[in-house]
Coordinates of C-alpha atoms in Angstrom, one line a residue:
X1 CA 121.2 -55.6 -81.3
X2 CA 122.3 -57.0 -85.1
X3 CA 121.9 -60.5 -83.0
X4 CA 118.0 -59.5 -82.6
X5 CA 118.1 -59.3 -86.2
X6 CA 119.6 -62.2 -87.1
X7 CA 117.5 -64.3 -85.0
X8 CA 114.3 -62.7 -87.1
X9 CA 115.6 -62.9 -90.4
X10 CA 116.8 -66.7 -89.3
X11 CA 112.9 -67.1 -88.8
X12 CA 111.7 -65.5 -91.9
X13 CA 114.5 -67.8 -93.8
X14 CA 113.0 -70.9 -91.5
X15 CA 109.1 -69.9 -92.6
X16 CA 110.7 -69.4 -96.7
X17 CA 112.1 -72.9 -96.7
X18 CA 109.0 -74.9 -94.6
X19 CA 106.8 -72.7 -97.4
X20 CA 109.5 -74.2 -100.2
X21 CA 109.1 -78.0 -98.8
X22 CA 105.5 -78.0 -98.0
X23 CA 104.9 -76.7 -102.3
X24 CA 107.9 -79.3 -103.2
X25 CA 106.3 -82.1 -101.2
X26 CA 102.8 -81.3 -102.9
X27 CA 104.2 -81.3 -106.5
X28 CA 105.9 -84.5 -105.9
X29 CA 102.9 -85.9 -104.8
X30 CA 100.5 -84.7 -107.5
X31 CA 103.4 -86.2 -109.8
X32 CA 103.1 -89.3 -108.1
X33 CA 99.7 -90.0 -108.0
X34 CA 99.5 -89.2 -111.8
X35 CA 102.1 -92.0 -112.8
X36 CA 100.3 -94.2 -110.9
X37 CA 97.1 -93.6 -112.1
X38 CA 96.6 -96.4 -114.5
X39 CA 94.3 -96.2 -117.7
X40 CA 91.1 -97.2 -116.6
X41 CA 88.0 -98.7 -118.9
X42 CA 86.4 -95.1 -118.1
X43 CA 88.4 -92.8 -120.1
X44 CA 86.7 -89.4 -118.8
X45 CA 87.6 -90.8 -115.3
X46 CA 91.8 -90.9 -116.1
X47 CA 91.4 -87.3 -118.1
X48 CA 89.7 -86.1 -115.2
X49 CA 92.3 -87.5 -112.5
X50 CA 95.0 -86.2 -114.9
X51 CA 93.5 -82.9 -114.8
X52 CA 93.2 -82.6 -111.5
X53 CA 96.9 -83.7 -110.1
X54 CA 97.9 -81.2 -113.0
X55 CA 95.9 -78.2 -111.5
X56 CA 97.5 -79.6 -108.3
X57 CA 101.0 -79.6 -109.4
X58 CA 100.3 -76.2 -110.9
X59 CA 99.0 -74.5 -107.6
X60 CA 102.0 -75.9 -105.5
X61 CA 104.2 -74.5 -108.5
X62 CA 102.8 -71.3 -108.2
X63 CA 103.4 -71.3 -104.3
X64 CA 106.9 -72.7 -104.7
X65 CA 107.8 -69.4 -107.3
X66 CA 106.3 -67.1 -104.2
X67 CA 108.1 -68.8 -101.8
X68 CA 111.1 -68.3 -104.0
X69 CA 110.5 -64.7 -104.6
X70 CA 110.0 -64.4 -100.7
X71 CA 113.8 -65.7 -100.4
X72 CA 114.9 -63.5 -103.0
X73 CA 113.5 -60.8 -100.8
X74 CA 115.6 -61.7 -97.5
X75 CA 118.4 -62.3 -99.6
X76 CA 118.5 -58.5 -100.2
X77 CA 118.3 -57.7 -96.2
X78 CA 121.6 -56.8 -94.3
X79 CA 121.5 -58.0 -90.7
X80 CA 124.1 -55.9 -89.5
X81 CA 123.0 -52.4 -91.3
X82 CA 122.0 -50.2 -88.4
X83 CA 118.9 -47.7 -89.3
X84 CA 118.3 -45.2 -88.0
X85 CA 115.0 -44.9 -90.1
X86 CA 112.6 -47.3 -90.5
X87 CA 113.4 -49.2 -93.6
X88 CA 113.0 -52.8 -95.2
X89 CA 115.3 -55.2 -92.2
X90 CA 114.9 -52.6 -89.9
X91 CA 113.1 -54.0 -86.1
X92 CA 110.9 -51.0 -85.5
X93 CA 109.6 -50.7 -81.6
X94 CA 106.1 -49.2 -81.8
X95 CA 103.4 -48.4 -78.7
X96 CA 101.7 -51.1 -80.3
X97 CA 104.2 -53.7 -81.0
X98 CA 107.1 -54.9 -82.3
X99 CA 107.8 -55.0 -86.1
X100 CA 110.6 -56.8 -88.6
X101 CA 110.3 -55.0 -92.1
X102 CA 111.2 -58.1 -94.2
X103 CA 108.9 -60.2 -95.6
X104 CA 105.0 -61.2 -94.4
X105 CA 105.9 -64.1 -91.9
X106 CA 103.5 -63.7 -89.7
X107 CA 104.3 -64.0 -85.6
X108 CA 107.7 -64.3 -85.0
X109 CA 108.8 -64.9 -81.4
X110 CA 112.8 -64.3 -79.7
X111 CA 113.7 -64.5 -76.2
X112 CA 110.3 -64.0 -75.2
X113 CA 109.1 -61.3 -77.1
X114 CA 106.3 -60.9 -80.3
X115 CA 107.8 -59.8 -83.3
X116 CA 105.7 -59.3 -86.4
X117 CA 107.2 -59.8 -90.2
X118 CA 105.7 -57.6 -92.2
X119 CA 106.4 -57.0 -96.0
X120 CA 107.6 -53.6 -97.3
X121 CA 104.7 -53.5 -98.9
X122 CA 102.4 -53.8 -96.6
X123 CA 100.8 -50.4 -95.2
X124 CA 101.6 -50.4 -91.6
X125 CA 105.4 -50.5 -93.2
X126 CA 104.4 -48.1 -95.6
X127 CA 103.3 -45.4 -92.9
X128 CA 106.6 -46.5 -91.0
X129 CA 109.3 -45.9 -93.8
X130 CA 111.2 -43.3 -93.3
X131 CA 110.5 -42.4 -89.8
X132 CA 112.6 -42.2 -86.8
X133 CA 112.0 -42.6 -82.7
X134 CA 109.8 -40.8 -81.6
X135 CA 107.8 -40.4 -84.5
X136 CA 104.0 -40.7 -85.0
X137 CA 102.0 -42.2 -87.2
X138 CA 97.9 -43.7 -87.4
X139 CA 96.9 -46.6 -89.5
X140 CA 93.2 -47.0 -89.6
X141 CA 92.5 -45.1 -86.5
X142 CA 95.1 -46.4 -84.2
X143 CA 97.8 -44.3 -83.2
X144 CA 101.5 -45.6 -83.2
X145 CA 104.2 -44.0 -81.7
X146 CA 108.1 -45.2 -82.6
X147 CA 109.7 -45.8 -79.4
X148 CA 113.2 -47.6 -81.1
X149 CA 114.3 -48.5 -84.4
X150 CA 117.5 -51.6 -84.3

């Protein structure tokens, strides 16, 4: 089942680098447009174009250092470690879904199948840490029952 794993955390790497790109992209832009932006006879209007690719450059820059602490995350997760509890990399089979403690990617699909990313963090991993199949646990009134943990 390590394949299973890989395939997720080949995802989570895939949504960490389109995240990377997209912030890249934007702060090459934003740097762009400002050498470009010639000195006009309106003064205000340049200092105020200037200001804004900056506060642009500075949001995708700020994206770009979470998407690198996201990477920094995965890089801590070993694929082939089998768990027996539910820890961070673990693929924990509930009642009510599927879930990959990694990082917060969002939907992840393999061979059919809905996976979710969650972060360690994040309090449906939280209530899941530690526990084993066949374990219970409820997160705002829904129960969950561990049927597997890869």
């Amino acid at each position: 089942m390590s394949n299973l794993k890989e395939l997720l955390y080949q995802q989570c790497l895939d949504y960490v680098q389109k995240r990377m790109d997209a912030a890249q992209q934007g702060i090459d832009e934003a740097q762009q447009a400002s050498k470009d932006d010639t000195k006009s006879s309106a003064g205000d209007k340049y200092e105020t174009g200037r200001a804004m690719m900056q506060q642009e450059t500075d949001r995708n820059m700020a994206q770009l250092n979470e998407a690198n602490k996201l990477k920094v995350a995965l890089n801590s997760i070993a694929t082939s470690a089998i768990n027996k509890n539910a820890d961070t990399g673990s693929v924990v089979i509930t009642n009510n879904g599927s879930f990959y403690i990694a990082i917060s990617a969002g939907t992840l699909l393999v061979n059919g199948q809905t996976y979710i990313a969650i972060s360690p963090a994040s309090p449906i991993a939280l209530k899941m840490k530690g526990l084993k199949a066949d374990d219970e646990f409820n997160l705002n009134g829904k129960a969950y029952k561990v049927e597997s943990i890869l």
